[in-house]
Coordinates of C-alpha atoms in Angstrom, one line a residue:
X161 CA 2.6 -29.5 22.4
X162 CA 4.2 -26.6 24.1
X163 CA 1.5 -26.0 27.5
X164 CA 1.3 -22.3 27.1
X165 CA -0.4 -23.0 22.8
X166 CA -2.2 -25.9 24.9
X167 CA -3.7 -23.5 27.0
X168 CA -4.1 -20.4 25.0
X169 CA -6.3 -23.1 23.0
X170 CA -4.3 -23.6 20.3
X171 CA -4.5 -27.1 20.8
X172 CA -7.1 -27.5 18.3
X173 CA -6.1 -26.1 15.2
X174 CA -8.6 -27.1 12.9
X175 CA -11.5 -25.6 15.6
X176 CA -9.4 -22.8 15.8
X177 CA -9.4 -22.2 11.5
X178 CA -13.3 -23.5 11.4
X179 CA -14.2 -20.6 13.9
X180 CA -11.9 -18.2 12.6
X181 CA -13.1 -18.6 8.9
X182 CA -16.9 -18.3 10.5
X183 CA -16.2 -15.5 11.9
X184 CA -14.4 -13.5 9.3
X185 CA -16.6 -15.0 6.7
X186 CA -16.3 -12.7 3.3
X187 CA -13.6 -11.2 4.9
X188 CA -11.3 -13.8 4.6
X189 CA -10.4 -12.9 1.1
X190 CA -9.4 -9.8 2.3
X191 CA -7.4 -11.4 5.1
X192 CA -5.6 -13.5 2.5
X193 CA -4.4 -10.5 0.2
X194 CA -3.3 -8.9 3.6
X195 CA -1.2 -12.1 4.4
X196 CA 0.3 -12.2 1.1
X197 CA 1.6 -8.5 0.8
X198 CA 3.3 -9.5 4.4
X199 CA 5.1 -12.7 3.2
X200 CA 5.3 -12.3 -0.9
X201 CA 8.0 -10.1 -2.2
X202 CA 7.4 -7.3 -4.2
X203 CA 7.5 -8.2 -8.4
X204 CA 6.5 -4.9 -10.1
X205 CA 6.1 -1.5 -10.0
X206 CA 2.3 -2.0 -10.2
X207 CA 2.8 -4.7 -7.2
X208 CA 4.5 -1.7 -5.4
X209 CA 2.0 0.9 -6.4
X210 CA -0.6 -1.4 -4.9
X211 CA 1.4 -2.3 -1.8
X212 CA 1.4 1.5 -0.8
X213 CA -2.2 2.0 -1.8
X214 CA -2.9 -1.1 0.8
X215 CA -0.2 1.6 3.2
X216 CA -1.8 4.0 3.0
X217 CA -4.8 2.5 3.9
X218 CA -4.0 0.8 6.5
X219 CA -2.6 3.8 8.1
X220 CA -5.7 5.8 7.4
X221 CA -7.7 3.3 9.6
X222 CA -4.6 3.0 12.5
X223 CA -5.2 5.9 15.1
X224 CA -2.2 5.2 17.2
X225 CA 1.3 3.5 16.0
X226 CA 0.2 0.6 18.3
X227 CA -3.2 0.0 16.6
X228 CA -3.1 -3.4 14.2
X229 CA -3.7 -1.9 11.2
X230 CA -0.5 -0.1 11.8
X231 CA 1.9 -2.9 12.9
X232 CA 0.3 -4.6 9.7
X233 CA 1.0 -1.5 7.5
X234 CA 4.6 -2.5 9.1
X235 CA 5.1 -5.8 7.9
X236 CA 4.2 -4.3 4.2
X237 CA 6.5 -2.0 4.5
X238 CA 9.5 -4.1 5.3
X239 CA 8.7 -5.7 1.5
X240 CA 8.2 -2.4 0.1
X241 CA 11.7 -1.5 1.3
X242 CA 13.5 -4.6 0.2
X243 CA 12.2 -4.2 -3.5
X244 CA 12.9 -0.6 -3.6
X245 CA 16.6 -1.1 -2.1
X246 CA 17.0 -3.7 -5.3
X247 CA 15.3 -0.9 -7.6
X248 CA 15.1 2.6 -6.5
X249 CA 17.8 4.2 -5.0
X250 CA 17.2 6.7 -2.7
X251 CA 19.8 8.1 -0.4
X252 CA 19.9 7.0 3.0
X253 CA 19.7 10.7 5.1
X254 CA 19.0 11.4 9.3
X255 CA 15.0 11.8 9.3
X256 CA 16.2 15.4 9.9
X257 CA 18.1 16.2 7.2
X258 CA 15.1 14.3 5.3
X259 CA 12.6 16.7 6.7
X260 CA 14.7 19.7 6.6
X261 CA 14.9 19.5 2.7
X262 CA 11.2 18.5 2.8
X263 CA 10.2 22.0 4.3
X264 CA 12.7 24.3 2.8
X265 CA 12.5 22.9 -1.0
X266 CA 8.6 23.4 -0.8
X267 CA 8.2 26.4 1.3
X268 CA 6.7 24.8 3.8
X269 CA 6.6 26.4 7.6
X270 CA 6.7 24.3 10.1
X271 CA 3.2 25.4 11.2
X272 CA 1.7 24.2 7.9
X273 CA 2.9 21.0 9.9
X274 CA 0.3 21.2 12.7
X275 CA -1.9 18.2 11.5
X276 CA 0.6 15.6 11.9
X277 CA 3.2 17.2 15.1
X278 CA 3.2 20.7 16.9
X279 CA 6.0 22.9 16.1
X280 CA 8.3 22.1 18.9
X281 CA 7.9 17.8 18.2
X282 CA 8.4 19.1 14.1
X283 CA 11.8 21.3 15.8
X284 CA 13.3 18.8 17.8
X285 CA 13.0 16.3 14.9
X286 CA 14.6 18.4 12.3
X287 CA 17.2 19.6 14.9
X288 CA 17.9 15.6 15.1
X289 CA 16.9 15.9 19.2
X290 CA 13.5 12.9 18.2
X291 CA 12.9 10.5 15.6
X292 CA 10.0 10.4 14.3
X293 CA 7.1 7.7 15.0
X294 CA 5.5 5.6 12.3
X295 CA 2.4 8.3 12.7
X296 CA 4.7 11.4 12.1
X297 CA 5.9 9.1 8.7
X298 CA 2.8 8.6 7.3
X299 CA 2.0 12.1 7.8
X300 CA 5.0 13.7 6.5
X301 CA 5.0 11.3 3.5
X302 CA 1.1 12.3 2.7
X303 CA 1.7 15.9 3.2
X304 CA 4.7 16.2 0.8
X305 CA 3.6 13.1 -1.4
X306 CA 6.9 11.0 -1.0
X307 CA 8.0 7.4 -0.5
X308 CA 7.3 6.5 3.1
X309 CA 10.6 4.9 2.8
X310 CA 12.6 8.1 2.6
X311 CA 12.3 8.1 6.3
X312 CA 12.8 4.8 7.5
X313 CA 16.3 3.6 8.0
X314 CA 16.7 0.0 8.6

């Protein structure tokens, strides 16, 4: 066994699961649907529709883009986008030019913006001068009630 899993205690795997599963006790359902919308491709629309209800949630609980429930709410998006790539086709645009028809095609100002970035992080993204972080996504895609995929280019 590799030293550093030896001493990062590792070593003992089922110790390791028995603690674990002690700990998280009726959470571990829970844990296990988590796990499976990271590794289990998308199958439905109603398997999509539930992936971006766990997004969403997720997100709602993450207060940073470094916070776990946000690199989790990561790991379910990467399925999300493969299915959609197979299904929906939506055309693959600059977050700026994204955001740009956001705004204009709903009469939005980009002070009606102010919950998720100020007006000059909102400017320099549609003038293409920042990309947008995976909290400025989330709260773009709330506000205007699209695909969180619309701004993610992989």
């Amino acid at each position: 066994m590799n030293k550093r899993l030896h001493d990062s205690g590792f070593g003992d795997m089922a110790g390791f699961f028995a603690a674990i599963t002690a700990d998280l006790g009726g959470s571990l359902a829970q844990l296990s649907v988590l796990v499976d919308a990271f590794f289990t491709d998308v199958s439905s629309d109603e398997d999509l529709a539930d992936r971006y209800d766990l997004v969403n949630e997720l997100y709602s609980v993450a207060d940073n883009e470094q916070h776990v429930a946000a690199k989790f709410a990561e790991l379910i998006v990467d399925r999300i986008y493969e299915y959609e790539s197979k299904i929906v086709k939506y055309p693959s645009l600059p977050q700026a030019e994204v955001l740009s028809f956001l705004i204009h095609n709903n009469g939005t100002k980009q002070v009606d913006l102010g919950g998720i970035a100020t007006q000059s992080v909102i400017s320099e993204i549609v003038n293409g001068k920042r990309k947008m972080t995976a909290e400025h996504i989330k709260g773009f895609s709330e506000y205007f009630k699209v695909p969180v995929s619309l701004f993610y280019h992989f």
